[in-house]
PDB file of N, CA and C in Angstrom:
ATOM      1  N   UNK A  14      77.784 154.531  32.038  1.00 91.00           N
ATOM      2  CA  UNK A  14      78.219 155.339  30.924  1.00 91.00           C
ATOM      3  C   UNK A  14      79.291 154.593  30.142  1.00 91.00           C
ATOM      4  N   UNK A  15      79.516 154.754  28.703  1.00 93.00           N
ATOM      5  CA  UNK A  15      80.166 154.552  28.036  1.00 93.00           C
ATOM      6  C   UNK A  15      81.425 155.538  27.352  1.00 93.00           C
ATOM      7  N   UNK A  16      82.189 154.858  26.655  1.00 93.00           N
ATOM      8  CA  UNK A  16      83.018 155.398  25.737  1.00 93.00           C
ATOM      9  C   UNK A  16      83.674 154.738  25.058  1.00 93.00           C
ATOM     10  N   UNK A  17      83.500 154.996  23.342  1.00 95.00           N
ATOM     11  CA  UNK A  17      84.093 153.916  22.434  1.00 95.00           C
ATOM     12  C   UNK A  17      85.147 154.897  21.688  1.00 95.00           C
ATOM     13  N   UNK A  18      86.119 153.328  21.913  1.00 93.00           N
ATOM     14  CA  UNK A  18      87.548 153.385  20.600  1.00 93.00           C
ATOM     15  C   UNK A  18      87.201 152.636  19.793  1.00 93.00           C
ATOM     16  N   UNK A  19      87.409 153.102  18.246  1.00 92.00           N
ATOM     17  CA  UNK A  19      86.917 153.160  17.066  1.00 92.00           C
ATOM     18  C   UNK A  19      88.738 152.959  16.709  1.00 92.00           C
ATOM     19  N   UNK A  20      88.959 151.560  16.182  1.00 92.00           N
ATOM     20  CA  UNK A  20      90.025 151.381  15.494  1.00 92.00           C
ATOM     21  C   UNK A  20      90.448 151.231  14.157  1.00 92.00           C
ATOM     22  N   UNK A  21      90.840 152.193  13.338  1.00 92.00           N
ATOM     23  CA  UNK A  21      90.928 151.951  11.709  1.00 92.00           C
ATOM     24  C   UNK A  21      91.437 150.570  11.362  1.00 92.00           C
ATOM     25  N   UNK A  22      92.306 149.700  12.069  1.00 89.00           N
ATOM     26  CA  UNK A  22      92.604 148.600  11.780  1.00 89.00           C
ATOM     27  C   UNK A  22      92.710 147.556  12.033  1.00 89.00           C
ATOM     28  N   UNK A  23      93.081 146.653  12.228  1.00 88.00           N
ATOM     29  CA  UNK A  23      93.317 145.376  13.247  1.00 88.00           C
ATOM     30  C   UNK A  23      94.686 145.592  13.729  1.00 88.00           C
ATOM     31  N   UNK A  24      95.233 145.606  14.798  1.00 90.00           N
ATOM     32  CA  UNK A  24      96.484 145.804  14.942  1.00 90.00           C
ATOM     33  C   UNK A  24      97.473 143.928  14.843  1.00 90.00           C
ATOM     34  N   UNK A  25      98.608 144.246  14.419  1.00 90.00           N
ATOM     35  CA  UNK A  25      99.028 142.694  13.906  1.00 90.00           C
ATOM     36  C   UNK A  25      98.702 141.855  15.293  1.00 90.00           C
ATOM     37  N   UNK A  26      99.441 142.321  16.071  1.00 93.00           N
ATOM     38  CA  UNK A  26      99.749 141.840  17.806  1.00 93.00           C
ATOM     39  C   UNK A  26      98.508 141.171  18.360  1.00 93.00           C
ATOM     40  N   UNK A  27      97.122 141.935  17.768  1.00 93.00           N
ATOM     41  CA  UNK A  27      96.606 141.425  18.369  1.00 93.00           C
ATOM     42  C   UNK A  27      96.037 142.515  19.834  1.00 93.00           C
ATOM     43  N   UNK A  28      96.651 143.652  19.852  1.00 95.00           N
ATOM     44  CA  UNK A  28      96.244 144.190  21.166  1.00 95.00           C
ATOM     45  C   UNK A  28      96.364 145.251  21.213  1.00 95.00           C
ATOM     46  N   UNK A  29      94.940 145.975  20.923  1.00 94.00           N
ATOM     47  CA  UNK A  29      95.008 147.334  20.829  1.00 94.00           C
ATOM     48  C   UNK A  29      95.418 148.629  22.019  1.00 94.00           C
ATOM     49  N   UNK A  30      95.911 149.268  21.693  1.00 95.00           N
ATOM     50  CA  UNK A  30      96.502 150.506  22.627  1.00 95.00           C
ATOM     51  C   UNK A  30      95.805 152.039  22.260  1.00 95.00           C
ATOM     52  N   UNK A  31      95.170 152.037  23.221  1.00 92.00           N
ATOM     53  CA  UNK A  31      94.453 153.934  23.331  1.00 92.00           C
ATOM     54  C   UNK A  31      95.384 154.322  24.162  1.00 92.00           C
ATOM     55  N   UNK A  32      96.058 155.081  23.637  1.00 92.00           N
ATOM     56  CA  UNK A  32      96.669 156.035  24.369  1.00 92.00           C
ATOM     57  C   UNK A  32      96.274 157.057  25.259  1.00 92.00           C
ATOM     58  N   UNK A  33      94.872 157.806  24.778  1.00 91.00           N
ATOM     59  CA  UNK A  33      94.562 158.730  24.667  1.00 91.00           C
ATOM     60  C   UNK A  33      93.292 158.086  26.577  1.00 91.00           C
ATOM     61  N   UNK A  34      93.273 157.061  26.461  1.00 92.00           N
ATOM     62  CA  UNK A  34      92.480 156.588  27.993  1.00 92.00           C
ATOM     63  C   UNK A  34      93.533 155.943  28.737  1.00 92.00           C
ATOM     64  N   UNK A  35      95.009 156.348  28.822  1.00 91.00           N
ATOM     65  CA  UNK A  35      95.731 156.027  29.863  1.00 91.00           C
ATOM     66  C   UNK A  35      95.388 156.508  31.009  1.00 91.00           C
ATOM     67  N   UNK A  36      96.122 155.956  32.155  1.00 88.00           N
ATOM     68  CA  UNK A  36      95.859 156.091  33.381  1.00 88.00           C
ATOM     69  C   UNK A  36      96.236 157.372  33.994  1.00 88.00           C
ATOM     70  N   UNK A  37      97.733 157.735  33.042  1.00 90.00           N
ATOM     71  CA  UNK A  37      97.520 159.245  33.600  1.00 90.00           C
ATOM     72  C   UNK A  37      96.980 160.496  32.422  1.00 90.00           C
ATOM     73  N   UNK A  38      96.373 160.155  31.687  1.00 88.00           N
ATOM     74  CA  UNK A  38      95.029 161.046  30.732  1.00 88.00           C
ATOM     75  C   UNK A  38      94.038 161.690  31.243  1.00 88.00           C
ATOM     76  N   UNK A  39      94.180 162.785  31.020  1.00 86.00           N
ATOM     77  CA  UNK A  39      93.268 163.797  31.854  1.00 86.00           C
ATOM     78  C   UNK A  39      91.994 163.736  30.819  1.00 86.00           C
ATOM     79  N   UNK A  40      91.870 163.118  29.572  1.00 87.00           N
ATOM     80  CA  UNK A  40      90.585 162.807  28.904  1.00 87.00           C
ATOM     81  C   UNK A  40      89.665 161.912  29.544  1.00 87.00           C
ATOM     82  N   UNK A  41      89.818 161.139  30.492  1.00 84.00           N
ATOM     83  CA  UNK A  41      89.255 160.255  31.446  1.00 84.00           C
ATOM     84  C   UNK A  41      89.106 160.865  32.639  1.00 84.00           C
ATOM     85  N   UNK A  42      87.701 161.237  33.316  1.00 83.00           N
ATOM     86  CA  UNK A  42      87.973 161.623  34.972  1.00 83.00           C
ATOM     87  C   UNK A  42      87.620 160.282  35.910  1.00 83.00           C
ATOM     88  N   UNK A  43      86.722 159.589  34.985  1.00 86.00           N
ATOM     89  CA  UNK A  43      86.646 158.529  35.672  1.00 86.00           C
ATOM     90  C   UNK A  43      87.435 157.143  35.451  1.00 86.00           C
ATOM     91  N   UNK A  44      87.406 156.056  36.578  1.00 89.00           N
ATOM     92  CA  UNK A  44      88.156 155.012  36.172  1.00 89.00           C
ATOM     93  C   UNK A  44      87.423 153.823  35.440  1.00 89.00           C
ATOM     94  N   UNK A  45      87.768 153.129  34.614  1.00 93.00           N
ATOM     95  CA  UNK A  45      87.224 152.151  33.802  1.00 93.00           C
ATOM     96  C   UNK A  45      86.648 150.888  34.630  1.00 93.00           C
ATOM     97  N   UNK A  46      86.020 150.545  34.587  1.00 94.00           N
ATOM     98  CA  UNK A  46      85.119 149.310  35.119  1.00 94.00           C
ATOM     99  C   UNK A  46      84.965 148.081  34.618  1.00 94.00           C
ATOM    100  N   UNK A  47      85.421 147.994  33.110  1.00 95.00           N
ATOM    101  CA  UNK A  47      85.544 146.833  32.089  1.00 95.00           C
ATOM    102  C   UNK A  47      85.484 147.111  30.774  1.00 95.00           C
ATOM    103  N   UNK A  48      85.622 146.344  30.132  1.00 96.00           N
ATOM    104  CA  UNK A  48      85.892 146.359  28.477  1.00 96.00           C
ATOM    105  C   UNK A  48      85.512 145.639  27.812  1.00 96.00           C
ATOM    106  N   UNK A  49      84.664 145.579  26.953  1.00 96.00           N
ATOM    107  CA  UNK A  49      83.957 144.249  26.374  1.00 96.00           C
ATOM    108  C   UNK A  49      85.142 144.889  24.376  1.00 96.00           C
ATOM    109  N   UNK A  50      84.634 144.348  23.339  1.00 95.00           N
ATOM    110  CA  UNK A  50      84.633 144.375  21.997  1.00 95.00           C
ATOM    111  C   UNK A  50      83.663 144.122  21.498  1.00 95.00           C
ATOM    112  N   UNK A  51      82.728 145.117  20.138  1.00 92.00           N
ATOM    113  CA  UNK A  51      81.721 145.097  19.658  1.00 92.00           C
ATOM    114  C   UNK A  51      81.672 143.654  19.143  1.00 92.00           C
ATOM    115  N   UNK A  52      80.726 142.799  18.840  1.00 88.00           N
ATOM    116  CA  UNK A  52      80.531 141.686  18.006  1.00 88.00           C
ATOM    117  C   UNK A  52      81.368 140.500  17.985  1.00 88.00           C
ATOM    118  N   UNK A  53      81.522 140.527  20.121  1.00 90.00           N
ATOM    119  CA  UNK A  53      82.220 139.713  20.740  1.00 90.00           C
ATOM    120  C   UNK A  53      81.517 139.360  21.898  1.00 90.00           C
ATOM    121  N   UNK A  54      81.391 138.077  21.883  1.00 91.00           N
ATOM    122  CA  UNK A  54      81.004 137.865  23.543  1.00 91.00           C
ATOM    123  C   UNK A  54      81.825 137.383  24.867  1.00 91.00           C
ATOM    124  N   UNK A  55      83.060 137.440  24.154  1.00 92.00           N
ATOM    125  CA  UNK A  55      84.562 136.716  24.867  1.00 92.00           C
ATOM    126  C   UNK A  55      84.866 137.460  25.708  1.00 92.00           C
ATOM    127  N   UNK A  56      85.173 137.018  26.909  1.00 93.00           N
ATOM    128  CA  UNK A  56      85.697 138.132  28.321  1.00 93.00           C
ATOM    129  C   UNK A  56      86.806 138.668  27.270  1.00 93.00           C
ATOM    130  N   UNK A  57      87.348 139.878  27.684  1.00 94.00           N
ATOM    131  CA  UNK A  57      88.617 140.410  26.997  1.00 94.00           C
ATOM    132  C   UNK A  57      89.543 141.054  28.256  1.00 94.00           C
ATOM    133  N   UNK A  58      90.617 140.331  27.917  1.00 96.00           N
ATOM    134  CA  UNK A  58      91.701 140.968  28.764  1.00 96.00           C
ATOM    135  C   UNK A  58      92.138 142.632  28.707  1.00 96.00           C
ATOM    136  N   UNK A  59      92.454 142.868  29.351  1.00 96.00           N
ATOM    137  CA  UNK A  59      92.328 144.298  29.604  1.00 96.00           C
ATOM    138  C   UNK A  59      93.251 144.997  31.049  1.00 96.00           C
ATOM    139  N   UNK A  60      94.217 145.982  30.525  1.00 96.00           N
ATOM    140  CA  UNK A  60      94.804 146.575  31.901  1.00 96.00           C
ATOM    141  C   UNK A  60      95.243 148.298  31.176  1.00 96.00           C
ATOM    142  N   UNK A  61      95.140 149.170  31.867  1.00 93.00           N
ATOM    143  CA  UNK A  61      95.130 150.472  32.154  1.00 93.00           C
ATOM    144  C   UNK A  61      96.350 150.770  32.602  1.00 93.00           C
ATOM    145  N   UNK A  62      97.739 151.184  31.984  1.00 93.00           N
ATOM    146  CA  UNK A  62      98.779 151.349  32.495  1.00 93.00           C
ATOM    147  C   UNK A  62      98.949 153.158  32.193  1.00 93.00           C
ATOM    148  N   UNK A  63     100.439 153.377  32.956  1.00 92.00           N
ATOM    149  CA  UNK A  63     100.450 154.537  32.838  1.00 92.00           C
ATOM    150  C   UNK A  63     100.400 155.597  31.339  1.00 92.00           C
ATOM    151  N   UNK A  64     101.141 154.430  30.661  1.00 93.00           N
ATOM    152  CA  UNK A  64     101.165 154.861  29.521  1.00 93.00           C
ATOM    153  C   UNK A  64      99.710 154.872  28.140  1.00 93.00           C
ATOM    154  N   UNK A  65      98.834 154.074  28.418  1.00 94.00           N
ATOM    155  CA  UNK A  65      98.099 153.187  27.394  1.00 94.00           C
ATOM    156  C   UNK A  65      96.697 152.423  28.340  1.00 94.00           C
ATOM    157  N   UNK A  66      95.695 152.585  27.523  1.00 94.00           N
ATOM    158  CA  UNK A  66      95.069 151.593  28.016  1.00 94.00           C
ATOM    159  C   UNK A  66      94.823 149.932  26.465  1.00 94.00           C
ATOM    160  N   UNK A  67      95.313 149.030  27.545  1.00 96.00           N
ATOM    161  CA  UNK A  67      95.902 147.847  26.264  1.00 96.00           C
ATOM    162  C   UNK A  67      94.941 146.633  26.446  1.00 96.00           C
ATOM    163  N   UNK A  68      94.251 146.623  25.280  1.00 96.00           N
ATOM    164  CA  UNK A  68      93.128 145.542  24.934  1.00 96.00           C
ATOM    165  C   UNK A  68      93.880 144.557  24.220  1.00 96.00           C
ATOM    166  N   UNK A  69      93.450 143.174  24.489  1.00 96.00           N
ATOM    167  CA  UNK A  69      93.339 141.948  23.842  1.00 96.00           C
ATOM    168  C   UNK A  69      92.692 141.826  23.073  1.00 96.00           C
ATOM    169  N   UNK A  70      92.535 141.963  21.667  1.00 94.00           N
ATOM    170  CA  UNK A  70      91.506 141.724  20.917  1.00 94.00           C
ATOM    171  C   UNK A  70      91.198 139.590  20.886  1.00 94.00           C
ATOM    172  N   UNK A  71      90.269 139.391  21.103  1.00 92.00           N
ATOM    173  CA  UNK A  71      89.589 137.988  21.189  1.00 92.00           C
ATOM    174  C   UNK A  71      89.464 137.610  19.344  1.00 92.00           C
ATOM    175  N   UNK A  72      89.803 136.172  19.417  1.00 87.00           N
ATOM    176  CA  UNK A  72      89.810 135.696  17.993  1.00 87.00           C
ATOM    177  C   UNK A  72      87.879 135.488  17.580  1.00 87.00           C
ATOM    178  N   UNK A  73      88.435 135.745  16.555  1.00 81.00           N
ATOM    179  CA  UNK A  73      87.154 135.300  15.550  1.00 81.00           C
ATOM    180  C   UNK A  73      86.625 136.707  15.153  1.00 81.00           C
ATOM    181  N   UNK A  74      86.973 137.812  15.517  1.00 80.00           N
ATOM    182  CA  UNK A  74      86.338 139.128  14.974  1.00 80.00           C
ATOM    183  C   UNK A  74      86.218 139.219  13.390  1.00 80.00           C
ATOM    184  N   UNK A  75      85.486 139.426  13.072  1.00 75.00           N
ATOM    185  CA  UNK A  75      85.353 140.226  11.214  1.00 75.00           C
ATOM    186  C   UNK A  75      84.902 141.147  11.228  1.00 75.00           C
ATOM    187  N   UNK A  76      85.981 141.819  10.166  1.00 73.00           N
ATOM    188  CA  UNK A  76      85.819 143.078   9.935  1.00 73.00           C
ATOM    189  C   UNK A  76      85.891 143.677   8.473  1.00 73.00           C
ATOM    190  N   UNK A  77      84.847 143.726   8.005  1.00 74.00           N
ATOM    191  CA  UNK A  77      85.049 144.648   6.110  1.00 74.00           C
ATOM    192  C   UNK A  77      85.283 145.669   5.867  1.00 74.00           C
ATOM    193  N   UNK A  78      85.201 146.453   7.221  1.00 77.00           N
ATOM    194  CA  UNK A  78      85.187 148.234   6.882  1.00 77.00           C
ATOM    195  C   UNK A  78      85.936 148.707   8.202  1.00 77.00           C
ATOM    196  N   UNK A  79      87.302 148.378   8.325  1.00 81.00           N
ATOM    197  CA  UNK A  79      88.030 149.024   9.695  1.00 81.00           C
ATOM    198  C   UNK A  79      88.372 148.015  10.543  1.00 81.00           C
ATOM    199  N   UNK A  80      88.369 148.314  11.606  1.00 89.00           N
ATOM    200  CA  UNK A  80      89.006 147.866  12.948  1.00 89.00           C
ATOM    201  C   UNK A  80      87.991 147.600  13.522  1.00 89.00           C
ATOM    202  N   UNK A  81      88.222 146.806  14.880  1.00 92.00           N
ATOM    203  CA  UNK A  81      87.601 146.642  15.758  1.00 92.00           C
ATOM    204  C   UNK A  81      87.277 147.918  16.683  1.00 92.00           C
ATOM    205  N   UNK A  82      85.774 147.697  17.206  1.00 94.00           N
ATOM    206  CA  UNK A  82      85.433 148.816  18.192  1.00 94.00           C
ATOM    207  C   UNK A  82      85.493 148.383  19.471  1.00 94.00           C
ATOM    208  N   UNK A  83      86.014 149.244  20.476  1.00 95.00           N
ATOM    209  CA  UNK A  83      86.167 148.653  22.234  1.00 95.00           C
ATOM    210  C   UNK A  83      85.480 149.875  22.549  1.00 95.00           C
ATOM    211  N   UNK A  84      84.515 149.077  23.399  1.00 96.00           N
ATOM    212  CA  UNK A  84      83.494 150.045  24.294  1.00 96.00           C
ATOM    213  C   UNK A  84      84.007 149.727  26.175  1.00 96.00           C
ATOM    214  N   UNK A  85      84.206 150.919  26.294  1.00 95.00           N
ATOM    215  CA  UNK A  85      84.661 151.189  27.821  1.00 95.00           C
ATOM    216  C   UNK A  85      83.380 151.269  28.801  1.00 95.00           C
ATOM    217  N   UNK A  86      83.464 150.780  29.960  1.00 95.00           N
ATOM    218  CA  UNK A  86      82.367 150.984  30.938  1.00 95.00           C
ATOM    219  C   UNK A  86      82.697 151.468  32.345  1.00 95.00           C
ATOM    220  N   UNK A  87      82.634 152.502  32.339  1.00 93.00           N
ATOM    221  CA  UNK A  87      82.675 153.775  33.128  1.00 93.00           C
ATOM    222  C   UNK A  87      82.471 153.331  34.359  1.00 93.00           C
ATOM    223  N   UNK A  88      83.124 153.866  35.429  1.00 89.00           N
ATOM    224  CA  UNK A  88      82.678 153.633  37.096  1.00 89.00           C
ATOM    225  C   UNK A  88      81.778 154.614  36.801  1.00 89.00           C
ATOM    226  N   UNK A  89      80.887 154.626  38.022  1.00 90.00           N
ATOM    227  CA  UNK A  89      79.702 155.678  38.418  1.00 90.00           C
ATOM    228  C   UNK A  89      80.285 156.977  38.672  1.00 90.00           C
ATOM    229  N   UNK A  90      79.438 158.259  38.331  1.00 84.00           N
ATOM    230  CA  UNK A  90      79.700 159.054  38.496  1.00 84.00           C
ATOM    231  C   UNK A  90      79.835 159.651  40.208  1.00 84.00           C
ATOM    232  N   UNK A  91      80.772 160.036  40.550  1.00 81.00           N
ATOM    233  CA  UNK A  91      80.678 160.070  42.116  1.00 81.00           C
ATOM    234  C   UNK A  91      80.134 161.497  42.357  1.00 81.00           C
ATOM    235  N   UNK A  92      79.183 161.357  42.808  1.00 80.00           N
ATOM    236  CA  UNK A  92      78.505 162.992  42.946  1.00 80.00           C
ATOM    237  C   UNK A  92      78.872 163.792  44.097  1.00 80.00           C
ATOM    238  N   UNK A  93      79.414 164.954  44.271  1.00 80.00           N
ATOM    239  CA  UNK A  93      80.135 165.857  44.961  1.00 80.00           C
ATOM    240  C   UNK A  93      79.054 166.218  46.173  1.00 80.00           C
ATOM    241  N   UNK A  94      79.103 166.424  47.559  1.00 83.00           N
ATOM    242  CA  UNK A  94      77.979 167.181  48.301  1.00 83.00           C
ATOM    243  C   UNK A  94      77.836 168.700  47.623  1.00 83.00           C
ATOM    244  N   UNK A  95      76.636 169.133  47.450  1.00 81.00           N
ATOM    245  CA  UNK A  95      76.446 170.447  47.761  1.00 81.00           C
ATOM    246  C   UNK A  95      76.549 171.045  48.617  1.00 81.00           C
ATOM    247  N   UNK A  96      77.218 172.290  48.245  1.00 80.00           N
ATOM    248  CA  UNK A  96      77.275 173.375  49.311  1.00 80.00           C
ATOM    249  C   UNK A  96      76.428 174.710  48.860  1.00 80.00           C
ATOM    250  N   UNK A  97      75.841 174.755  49.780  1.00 78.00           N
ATOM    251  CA  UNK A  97      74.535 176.000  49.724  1.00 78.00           C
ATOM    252  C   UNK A  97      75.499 177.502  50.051  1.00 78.00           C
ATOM    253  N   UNK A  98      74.888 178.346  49.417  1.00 78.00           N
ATOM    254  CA  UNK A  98      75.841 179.461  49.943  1.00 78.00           C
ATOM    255  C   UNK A  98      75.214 180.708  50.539  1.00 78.00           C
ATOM    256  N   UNK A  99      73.776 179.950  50.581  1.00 76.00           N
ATOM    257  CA  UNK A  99      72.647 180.960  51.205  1.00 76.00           C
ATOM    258  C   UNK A  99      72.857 181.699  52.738  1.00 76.00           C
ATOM    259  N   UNK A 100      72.324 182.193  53.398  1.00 67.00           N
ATOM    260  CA  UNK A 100      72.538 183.051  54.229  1.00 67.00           C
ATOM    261  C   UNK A 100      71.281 182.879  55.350  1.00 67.00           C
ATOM    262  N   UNK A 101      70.495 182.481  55.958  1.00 61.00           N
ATOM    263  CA  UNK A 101      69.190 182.319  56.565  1.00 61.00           C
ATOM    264  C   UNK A 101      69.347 184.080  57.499  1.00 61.00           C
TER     265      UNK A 101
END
């Protein structure tokens, strides 16, 4: 599974910050698995702190209409046992 940040701009630094997929963000149940950048094939640095989750944006991106997009890749969904509540 996925989930993309959609950035209106280039940030100067160089390294974008979602706030909103920090580590303690209850908008995330799962933990992140990696991070690529759209219309990049460059490993991208990447760490998940309490505050922020903080991307490296990789050189050579172009952009005419906005920011760069970072697509997140989801750990697996961990599926819960069922519990039956039947009665035999």
């Amino acid at each position: 599974d996925y989930v993309y940040a959609i950035l209106l701009a280039e940030p100067s630094d160089r390294v974008a910050r979602a706030r909103s997929f920090a580590g303690t963000s209850e908008l995330l149940e799962r933990g992140v698995r990696s991070v690529s950048v759209l219309g990049s094939t460059a490993d991208v640095a990447w760490e998940r702190t309490a505050d922020s989750l903080d991307v490296v944006l990789p050189d050579g991106l172009v952009s005419e209409h906005g920011g760069p997009v970072i697509r997140l890749f989801l750990e697996p969904e961990v599926q819960r046992p069922r519990t039956d509540f039947v009665q035999d």
